[in-house]
XYZ file of C-alpha atoms in Angstrom:
437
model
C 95.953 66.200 106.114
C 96.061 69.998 104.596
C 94.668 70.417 101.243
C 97.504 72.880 100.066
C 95.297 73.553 97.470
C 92.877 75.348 99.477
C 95.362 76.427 101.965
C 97.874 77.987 99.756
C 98.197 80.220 96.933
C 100.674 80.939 94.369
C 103.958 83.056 95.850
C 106.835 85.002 93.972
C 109.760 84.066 94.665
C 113.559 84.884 95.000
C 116.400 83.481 92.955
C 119.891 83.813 93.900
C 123.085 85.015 92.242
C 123.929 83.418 89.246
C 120.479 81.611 88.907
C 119.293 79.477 85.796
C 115.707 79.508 84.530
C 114.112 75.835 85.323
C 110.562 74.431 83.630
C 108.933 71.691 84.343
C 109.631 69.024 81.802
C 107.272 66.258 80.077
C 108.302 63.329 82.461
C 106.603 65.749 85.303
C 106.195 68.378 87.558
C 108.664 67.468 89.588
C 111.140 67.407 86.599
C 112.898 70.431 85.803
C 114.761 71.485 82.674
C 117.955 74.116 82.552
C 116.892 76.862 79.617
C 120.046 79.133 80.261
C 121.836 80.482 83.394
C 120.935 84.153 84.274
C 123.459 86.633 85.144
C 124.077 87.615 88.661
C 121.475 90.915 89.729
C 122.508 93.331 92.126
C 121.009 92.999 95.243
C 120.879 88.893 95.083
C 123.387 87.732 98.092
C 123.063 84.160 98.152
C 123.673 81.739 95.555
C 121.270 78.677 94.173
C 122.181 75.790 96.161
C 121.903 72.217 94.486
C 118.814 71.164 93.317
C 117.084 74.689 93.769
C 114.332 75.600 92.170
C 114.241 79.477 90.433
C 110.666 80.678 91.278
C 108.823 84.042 90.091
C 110.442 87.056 90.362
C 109.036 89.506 93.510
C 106.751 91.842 91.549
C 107.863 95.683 91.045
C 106.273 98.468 91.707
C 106.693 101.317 88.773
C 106.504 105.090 89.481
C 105.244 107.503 86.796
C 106.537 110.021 86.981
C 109.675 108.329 87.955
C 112.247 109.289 91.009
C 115.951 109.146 89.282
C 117.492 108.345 92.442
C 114.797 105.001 93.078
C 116.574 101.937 91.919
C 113.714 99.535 92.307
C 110.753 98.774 94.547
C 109.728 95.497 95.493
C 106.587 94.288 97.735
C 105.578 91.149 99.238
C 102.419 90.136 101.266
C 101.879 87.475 103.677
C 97.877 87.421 103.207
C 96.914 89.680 106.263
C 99.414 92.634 105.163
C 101.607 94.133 102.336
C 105.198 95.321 102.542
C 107.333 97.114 99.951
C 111.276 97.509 99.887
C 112.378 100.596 98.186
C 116.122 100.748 97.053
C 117.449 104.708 96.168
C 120.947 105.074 95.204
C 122.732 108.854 95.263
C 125.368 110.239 93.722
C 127.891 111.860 96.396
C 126.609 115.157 95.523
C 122.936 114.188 96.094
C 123.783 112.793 99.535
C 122.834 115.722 101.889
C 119.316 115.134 100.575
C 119.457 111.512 101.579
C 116.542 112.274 104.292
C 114.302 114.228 101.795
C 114.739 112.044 99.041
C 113.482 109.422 101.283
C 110.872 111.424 102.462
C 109.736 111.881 98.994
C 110.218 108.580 97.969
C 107.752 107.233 100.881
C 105.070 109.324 100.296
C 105.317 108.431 96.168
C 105.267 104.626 97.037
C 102.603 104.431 99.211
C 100.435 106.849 97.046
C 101.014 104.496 94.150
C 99.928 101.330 95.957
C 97.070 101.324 98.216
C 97.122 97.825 99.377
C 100.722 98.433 101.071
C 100.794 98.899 104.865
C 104.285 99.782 104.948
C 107.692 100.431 103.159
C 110.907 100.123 104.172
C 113.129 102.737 102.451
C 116.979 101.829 101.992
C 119.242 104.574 100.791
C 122.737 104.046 99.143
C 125.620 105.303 97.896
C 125.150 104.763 94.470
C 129.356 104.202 93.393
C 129.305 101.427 96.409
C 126.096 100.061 96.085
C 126.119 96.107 95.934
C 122.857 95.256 96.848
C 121.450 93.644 100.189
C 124.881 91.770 101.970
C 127.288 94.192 100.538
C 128.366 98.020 101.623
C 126.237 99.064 104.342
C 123.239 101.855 103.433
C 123.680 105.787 104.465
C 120.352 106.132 106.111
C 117.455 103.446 106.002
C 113.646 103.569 107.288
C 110.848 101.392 108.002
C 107.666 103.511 107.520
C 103.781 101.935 107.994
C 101.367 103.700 105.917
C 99.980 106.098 109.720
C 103.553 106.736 109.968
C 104.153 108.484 107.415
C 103.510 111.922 108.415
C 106.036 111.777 111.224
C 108.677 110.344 109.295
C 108.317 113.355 106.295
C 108.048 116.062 109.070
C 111.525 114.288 110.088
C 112.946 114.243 106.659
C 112.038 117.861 106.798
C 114.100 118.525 109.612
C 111.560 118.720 112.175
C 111.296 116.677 114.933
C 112.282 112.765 115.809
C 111.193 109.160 114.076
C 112.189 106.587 116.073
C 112.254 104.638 113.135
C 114.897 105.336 111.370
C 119.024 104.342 111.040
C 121.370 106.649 109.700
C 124.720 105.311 108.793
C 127.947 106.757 111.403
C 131.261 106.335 111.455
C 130.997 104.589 114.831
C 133.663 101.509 115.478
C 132.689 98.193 114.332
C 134.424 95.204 113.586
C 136.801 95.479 110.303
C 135.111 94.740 107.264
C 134.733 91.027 105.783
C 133.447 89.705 102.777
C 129.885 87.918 103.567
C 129.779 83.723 103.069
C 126.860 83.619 100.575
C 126.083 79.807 101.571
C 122.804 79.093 103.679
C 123.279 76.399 106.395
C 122.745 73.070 105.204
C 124.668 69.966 107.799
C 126.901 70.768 110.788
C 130.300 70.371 109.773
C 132.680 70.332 112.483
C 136.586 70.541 111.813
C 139.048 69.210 113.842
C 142.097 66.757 114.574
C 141.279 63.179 114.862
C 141.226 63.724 118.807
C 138.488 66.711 118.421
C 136.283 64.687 116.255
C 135.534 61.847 118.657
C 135.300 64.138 121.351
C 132.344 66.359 119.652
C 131.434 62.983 118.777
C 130.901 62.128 122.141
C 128.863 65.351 122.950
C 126.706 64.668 120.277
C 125.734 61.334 121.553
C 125.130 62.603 124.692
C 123.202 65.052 122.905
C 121.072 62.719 121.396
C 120.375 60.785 124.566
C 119.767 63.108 127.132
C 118.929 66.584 125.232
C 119.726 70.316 126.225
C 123.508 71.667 126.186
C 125.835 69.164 126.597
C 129.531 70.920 126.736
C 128.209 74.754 125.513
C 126.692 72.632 122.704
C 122.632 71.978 121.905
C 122.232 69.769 119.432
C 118.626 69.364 120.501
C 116.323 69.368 123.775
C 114.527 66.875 125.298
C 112.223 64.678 124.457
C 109.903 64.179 127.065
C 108.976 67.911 126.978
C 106.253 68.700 124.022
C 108.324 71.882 122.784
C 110.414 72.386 119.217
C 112.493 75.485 119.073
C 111.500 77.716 115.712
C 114.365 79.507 114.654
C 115.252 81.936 111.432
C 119.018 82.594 110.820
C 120.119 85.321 108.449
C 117.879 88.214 110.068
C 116.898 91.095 109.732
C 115.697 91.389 106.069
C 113.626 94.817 105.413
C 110.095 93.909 103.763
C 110.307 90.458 105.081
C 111.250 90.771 108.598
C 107.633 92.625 109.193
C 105.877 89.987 107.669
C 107.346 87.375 109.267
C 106.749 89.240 112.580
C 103.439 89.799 111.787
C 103.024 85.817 111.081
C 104.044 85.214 114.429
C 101.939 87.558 115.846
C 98.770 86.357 114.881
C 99.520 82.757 115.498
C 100.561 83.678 119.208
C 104.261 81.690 118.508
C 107.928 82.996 120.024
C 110.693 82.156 118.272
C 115.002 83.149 118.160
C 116.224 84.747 115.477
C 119.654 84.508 114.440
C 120.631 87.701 113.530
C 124.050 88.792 111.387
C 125.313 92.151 113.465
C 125.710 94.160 110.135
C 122.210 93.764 109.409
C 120.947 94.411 113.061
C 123.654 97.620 112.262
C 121.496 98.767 109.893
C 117.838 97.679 110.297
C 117.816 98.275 114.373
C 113.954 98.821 114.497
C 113.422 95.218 113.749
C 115.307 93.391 116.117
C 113.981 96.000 118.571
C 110.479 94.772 117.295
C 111.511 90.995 118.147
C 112.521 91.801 121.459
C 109.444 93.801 122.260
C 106.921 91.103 120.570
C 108.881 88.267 123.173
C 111.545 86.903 120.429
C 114.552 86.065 121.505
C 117.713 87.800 119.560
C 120.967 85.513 119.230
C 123.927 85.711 117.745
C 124.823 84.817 113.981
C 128.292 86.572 113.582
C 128.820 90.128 112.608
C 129.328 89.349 109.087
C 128.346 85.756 108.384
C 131.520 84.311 107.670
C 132.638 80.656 107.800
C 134.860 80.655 111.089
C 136.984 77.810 110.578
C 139.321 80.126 108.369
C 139.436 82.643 111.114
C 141.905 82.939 113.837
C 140.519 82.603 117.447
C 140.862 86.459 117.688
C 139.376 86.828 114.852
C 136.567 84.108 115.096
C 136.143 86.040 118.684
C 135.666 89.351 117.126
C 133.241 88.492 114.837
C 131.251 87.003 117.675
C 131.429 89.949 120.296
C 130.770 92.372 117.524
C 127.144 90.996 116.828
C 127.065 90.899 120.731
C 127.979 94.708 121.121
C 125.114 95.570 118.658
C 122.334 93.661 119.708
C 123.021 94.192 123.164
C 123.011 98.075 122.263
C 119.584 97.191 120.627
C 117.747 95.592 123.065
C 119.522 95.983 126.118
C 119.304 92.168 126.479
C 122.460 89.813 127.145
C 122.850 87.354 123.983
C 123.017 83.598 125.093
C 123.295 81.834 122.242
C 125.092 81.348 118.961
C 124.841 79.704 115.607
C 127.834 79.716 113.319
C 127.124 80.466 109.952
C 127.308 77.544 107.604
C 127.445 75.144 110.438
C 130.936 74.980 110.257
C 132.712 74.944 113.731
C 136.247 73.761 115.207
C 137.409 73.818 119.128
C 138.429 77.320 118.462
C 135.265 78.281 117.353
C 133.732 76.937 120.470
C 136.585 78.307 122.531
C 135.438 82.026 121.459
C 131.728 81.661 121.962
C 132.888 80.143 125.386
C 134.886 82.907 125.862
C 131.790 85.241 125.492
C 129.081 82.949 127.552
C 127.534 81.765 124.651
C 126.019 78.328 124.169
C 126.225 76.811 120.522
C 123.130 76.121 119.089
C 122.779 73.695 115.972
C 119.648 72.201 114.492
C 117.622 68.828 113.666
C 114.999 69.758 110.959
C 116.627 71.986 107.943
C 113.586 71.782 105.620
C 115.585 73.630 102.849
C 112.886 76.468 102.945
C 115.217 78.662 100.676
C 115.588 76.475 97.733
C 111.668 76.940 96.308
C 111.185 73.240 96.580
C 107.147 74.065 96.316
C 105.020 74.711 99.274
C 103.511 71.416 99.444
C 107.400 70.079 99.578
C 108.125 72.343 102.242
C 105.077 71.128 104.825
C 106.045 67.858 104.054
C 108.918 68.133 105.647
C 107.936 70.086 108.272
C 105.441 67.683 109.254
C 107.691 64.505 108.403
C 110.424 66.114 110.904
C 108.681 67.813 113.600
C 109.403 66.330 116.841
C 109.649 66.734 120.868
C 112.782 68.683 121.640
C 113.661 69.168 118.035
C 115.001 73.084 116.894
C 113.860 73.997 113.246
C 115.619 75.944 110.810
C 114.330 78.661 108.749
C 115.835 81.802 107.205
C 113.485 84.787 107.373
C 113.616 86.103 103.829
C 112.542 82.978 102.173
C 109.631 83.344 100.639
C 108.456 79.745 100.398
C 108.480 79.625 104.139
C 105.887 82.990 104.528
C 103.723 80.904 102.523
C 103.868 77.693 104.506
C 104.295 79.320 107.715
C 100.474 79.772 108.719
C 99.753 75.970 107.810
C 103.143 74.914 110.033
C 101.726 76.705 112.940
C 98.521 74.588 112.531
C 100.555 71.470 112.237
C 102.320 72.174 115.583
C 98.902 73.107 117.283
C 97.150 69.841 116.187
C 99.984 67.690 116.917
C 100.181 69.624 120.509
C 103.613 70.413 120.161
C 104.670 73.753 121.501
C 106.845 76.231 118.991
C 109.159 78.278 121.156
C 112.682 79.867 121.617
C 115.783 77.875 122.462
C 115.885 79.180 125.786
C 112.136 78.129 126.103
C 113.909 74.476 125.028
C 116.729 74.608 127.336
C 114.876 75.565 130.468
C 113.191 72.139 130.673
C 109.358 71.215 131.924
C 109.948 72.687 135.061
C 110.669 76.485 134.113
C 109.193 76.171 130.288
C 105.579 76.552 129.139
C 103.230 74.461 131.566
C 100.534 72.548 129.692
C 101.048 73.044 126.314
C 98.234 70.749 125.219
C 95.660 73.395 126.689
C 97.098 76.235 124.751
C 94.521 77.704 122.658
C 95.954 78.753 119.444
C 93.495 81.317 117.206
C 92.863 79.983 113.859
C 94.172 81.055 111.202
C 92.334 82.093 108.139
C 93.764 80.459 104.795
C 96.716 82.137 102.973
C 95.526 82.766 99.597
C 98.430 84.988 98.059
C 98.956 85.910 94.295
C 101.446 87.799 92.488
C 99.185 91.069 92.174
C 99.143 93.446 88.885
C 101.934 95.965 89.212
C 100.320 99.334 89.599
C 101.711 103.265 88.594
């Protein structure tokens, strides 16, 4: 058994729109006690599902002298490295400086906070502006601390940064109105007819493992592999830590990425694909499909396709709709586009705070052969737990992989697992640190 304790440290979290203050009561820790709900905050896309817990807010960094145009700067670390998201919103008239105000902005940020190895700089219009999820940015950039000279000399107008995403007026699906509800069962919708046939699959699922009918409910169990997966990517300041994570416990994994955000944060998913991840498909917007006419449903599909195949140069194979919510149509479009539907066994809630010793309980009371986890790669629970999960796996000689990893059986997937050497990890000890000028 871990001692969380000694593994873990305390971790700030994220609430969600609309989210109420909770405090542990007398009858426990467990127990929790509604003060008074807190008003939505811009940049907060995803509401608190039942029985979430609010957690710390993510520290903020404070510039003096202060930049107008910088709305806010967060930062986050995972224990190895530190990240900070910085949020500048212009006025139409400021706009042709976007790439010096970022510049500028950069250099501050980094000066005030030596402990950061990187930020990621997100620039909007400031009369749009809706936070993370709503009206895409006019220019964004991830920038590590021995980057930084490149990227000013390119907000100077000199030379290239690779980068770097500024905002076109290039075709891309028509714009939709973001679902702001995580995935939490698979829901399928259907006549009376559909429902015993996906019944059917899912039985057949169960017994045999891998894609049964352009669904995979789950692989097999005679091979010692679990799929890792994190829908909702890619998130700027937590998408390198999470990578980073990975990294340094030698583990693949698929991310489901929304095509908007691969739109906008393109150096990330081509980091995935580079570091061996595998990039899938999450819609373009993250909208519930069911609602959605087969053309429709269809579009919202190939769009994320057309990006992230622009991106990495890669075909996309598989598809997870958002929500879980799926019908025959649904299935008919990902058909349409060669894409296999990919659902999950283990949902261990990582983005309702439940506490990190919570969270590796269920991990370890749910890891299993052939299983696929889900994770979402901006919760910050699950960057805390993450290092210890790993572990788990190892000493339970379970390999974590991609779904394709899981669908290509023992013969083509990893050969011995059980002689894998995985590094060790050193313990996560992460606290909220002082804000600094």
């Amino acid at each position: 058994m871990f001692s969380l304790l000694s593994l873990l440290g305390g971790w700030p979290g994220q609430g969600g729109a609309s989210a109420a203050r909770l405090l542990p009561t007398t009858a426990g820790a467990g127990n929790f006690a509604v003060l008074k709900a807190l008003p939505t905050q811009p940049g907060q896309v995803q509401p608190v599902a039942p029985n979430t817990l609010a957690a710390p807010s993510i520290p903020q960094l404070k510039l003096s002298p202060p930049i107008p145009e910088l709305r806010k700067v967060e930062y986050l670390g995972n224990g190895y490295i530190e990240v900070a998201g910085a949020v500048l919103t212009l006025e139409a008239s400021d706009q042709p400086r976007a790439r010096a105000l970022a510049g500028y902005a950069a250099r501050r940020v980094l000066a005030a906070r030596e402990q950061l190895d990187e930020v990621d700089v997100s620039v909007y219009d400031k009369d749009s502006y809706g936070g993370f999820g709503g009206p895409l940015p006019i220019l964004t950039a991830s920038v590590p601390r021995d980057r930084l000279e490149a990227f000013e000399s390119w907000a100077q107008g000199r030379g290239s940064y690779e980068r770097v995403w500024i905002n076109a007026t290039s075709a891309h699906p028509p714009s939709r109105k973001p679902d702001r509800v995580r995935e939490l069962t698979v829901n399928f919708l259907g006549s009376l007819a559909d429902r015993a046939a996906d019944t059917v699959h899912h039985t057949t699922a169960q017994v045999l493992g891998g894609v049964q009918a352009g669904l995979l409910y789950h692989g097999s169990a005679r091979q010692p592999l679990t799929a890792l997966t994190f829908d909702d990517a890619p998130h700027p300041m937590y998408e390198p830590l999470l990578l980073d994570l990975l990294r340094r416990g030698e583990t693949k994994a698929t991310f489901f990425v929304i095509g908007r955000n691969a739109r906008a944060y393109p150096y990330f998913v081509r980091d995935m694909a580079e570091q061996g991840h595998e990039v899938a498909n999450h819609t373009y917007h993250h909208v519930r499909l069911p609602g959605l006419s087969l053309a429709d449903a269809t579009l919202e599909m190939s769009g994320a396709n057309a990006v992230l195949v622009g991106i990495t140069g890669k075909p996309v194979r598989y598809f997870r709709p958002p929500g879980g919510d799926y019908t025959p149509e649904t299935l008919r479009a990902a058909e349409s586009l060669g894409l296999t539907t990919v659902f999950w066994t283990d949902d261990p809630g990582d983005f309702q705070n439940p506490g990190d010793s919570v969270l590796l309980e269920r991990y370890s009371r749910n890891l299993r052969r052939g299983g696929i986890v889900l994770l979402h790669d901006n919760a910050p629970e699950m960057l805390q737990v993450l290092p210890a999960f790993l572990r788990l796996a190892s000493a339970r000689r379970i390999e974590l992989a991609t779904v394709a990893a899981l669908v290509a059986g023992p013969e083509e997937g990893p050969k011995h697992p059980e002689a894998r050497t995985t590094p060790a990890l050193v313990p996560v000890r992460v606290q909220i640190p002082a804000q600094s000028e």
